[in-house]
CSV table of C-alpha atoms in Angstrom, one decimal:
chain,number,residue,atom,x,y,z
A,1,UNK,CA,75.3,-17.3,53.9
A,2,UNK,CA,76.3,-14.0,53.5
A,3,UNK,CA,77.6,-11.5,50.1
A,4,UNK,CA,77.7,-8.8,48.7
A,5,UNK,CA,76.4,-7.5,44.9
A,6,UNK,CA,79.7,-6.6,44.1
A,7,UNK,CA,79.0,-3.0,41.5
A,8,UNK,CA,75.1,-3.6,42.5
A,9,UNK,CA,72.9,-0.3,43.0
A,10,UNK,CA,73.2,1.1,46.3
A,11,UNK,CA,69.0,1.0,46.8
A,12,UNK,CA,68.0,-1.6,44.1
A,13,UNK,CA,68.2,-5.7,44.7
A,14,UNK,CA,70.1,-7.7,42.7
A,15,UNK,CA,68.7,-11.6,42.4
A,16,UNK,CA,72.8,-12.8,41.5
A,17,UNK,CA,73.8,-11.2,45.5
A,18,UNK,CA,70.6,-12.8,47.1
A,19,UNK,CA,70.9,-16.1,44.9
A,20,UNK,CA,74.4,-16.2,46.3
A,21,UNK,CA,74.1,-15.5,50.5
A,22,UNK,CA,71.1,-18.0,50.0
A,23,UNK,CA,73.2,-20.8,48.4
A,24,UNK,CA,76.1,-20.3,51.0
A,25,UNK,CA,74.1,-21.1,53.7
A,26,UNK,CA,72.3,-24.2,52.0
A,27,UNK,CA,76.1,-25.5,51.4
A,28,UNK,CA,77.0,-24.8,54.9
A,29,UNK,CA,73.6,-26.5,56.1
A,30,UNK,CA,73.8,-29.2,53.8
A,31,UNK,CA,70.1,-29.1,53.7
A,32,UNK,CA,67.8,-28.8,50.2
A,33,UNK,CA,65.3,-25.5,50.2
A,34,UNK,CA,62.2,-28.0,49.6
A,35,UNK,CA,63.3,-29.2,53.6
A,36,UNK,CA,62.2,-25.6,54.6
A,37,UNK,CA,58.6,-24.9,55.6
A,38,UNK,CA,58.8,-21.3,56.3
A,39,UNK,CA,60.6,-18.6,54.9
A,40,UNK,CA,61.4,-15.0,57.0
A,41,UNK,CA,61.6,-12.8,53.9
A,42,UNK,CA,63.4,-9.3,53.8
A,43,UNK,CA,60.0,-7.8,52.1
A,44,UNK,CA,60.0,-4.6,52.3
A,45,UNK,CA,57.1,-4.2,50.1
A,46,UNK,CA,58.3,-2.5,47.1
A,47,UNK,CA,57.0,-2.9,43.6
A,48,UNK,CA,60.8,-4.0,42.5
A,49,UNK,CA,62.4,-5.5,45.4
A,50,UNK,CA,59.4,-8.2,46.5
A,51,UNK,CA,59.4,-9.7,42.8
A,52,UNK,CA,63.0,-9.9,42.7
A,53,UNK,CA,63.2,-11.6,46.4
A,54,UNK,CA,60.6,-13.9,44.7
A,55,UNK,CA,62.3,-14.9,41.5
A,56,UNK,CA,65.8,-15.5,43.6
A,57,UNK,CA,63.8,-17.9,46.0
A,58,UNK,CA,62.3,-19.2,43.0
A,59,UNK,CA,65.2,-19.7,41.3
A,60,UNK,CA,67.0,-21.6,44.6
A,61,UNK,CA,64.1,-24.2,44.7
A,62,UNK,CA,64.1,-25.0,41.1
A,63,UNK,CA,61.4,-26.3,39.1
A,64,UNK,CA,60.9,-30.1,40.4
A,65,UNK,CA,61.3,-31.7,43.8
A,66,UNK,CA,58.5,-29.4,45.8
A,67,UNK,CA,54.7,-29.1,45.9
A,68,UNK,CA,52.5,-26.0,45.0
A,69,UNK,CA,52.7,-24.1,48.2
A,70,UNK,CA,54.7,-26.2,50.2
A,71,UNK,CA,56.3,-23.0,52.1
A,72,UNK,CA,55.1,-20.1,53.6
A,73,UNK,CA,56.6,-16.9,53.2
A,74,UNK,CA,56.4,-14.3,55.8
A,75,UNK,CA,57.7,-10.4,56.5
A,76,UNK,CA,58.0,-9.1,60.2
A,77,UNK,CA,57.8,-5.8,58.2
A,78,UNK,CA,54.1,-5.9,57.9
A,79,UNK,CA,53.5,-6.0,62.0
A,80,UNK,CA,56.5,-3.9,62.5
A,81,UNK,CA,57.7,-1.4,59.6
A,82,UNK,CA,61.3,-1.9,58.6
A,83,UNK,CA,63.6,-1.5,60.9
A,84,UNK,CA,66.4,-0.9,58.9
A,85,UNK,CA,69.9,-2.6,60.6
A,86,UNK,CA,67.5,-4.3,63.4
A,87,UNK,CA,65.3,-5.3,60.9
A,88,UNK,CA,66.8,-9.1,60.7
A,89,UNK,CA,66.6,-9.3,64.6
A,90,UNK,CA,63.1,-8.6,64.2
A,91,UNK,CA,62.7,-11.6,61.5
A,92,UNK,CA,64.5,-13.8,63.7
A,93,UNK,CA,62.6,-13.4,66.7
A,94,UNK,CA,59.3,-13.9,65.0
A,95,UNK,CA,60.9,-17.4,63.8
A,96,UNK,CA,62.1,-18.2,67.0
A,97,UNK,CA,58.7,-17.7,68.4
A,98,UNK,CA,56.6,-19.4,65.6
A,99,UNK,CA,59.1,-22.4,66.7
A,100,UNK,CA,58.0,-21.8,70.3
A,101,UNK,CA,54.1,-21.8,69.8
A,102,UNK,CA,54.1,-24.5,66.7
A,103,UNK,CA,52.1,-21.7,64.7
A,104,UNK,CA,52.8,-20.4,61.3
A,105,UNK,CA,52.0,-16.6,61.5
A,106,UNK,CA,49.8,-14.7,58.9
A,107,UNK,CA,50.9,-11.5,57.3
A,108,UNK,CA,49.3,-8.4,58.8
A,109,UNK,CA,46.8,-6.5,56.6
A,110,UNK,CA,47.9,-8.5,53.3
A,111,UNK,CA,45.2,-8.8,50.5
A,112,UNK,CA,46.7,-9.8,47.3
A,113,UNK,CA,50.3,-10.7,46.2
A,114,UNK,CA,52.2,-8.4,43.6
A,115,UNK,CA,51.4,-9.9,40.3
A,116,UNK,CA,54.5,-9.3,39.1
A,117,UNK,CA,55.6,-12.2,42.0
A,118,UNK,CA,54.8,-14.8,40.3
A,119,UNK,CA,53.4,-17.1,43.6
A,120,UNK,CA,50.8,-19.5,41.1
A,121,UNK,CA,52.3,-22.2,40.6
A,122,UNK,CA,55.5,-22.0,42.9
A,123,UNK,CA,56.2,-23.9,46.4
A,124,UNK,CA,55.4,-20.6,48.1
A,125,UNK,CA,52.4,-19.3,49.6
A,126,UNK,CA,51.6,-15.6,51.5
A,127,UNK,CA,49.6,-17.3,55.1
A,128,UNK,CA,46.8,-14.8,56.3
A,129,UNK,CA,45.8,-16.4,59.1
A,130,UNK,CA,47.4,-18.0,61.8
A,131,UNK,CA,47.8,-21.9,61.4
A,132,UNK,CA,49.4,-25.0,63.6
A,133,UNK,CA,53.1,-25.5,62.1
A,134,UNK,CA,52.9,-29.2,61.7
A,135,UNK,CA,56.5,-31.2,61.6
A,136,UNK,CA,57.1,-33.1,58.5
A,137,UNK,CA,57.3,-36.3,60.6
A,138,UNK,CA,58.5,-37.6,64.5
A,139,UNK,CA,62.0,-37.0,63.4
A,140,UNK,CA,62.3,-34.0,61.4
A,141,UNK,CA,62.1,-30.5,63.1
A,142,UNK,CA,60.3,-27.3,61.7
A,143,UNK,CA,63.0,-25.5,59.7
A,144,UNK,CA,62.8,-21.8,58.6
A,145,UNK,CA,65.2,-19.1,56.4
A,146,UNK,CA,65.5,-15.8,56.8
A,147,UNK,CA,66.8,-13.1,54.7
A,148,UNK,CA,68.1,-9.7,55.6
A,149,UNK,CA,69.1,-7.6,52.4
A,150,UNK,CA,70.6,-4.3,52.7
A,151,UNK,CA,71.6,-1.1,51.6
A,152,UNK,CA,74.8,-1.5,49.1
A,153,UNK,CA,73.2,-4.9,47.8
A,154,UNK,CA,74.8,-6.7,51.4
A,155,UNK,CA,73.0,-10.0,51.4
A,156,UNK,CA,72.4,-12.8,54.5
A,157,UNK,CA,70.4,-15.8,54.2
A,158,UNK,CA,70.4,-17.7,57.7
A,159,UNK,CA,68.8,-21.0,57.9
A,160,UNK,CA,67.1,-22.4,61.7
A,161,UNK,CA,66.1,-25.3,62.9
A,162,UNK,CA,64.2,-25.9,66.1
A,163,UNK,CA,65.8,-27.1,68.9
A,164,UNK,CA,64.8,-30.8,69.8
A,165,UNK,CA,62.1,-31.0,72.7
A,166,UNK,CA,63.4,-31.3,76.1
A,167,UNK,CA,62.5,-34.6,77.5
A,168,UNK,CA,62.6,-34.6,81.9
A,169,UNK,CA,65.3,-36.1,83.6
């Protein structure tokens, strides 16, 4: 899902732009946000823009139909620095490889969430160590979003799914 903020701040987020790139691509999908287990946020670590990523992912999942901590949020940024335009190909690649190794990956040097967040209480949770990435069930792959917001309040929200295994010939 991709937009744009449309008369946003070129620096500050806007939750109405990320709200809409991460609807897009749940229309596209035709999945639900409670069938994601891990989300690649843009988290750049910012007093404003983490809270406001928050509140738009909170605002997507809604108030029923998930459980406390259900989905683990994550930031390449915190192994990697922000990489500005690469900075989603980063993202990407870590959720690529977490689908490779079955492993959901803790957040480097991370202590305490941003009050201002809001996390108690949500479907979200900050992983700070590394754990096994369990599927939902035989049927049902891991599934992961990403977001990638930028300068000029450009938005994507990309949703993944793992590939099925590979069974020999």
């Amino acid at each position: 899902g991709l937009s744009n903020d449309v008369g946003g701040s070129l620096l500050a987020p806007n939750s109405v732009g990320q709200l809409r790139a991460m609807r897009a691509a749940y229309k596209e999908s035709g999945l639900s946000p409670s069938q994601i287990d891990f989300v690649e946020c843009h988290a750049t670590g910012t007093p404003t823009g983490d809270p406001i990523e928050i509140q738009s992912l909170k605002t997507l999942w809604g108030e029923r139909g998930w459980t406390a901590g259900q989905c683990a949020l994550g930031s390449v940024k915190s192994n990697v620095g922000h990489l500005l335009t690469a900075a989603g190909s980063a993202g990407l690649m870590k959720v690529l490889l977490a689908f490779e190794k079955g492993l959901i990956p803790p957040n480097a040097n991370f202590r305490t969430p941003n009050p201002a967040a809001g996390l108690e209480g949500s479907p979200f949770r900050i992983p700070v160590e590394t754990r096994p990435w369990a599927r939902r069930d035989a049927k049902t792959p891991r599934r992961a979003a990403l977001s990638a917001f930028g300068f000029g309040g450009i938005n994507a929200h990309l949703l993944v799914e793992e590939a099925p295994e590979r069974r020999p010939a």
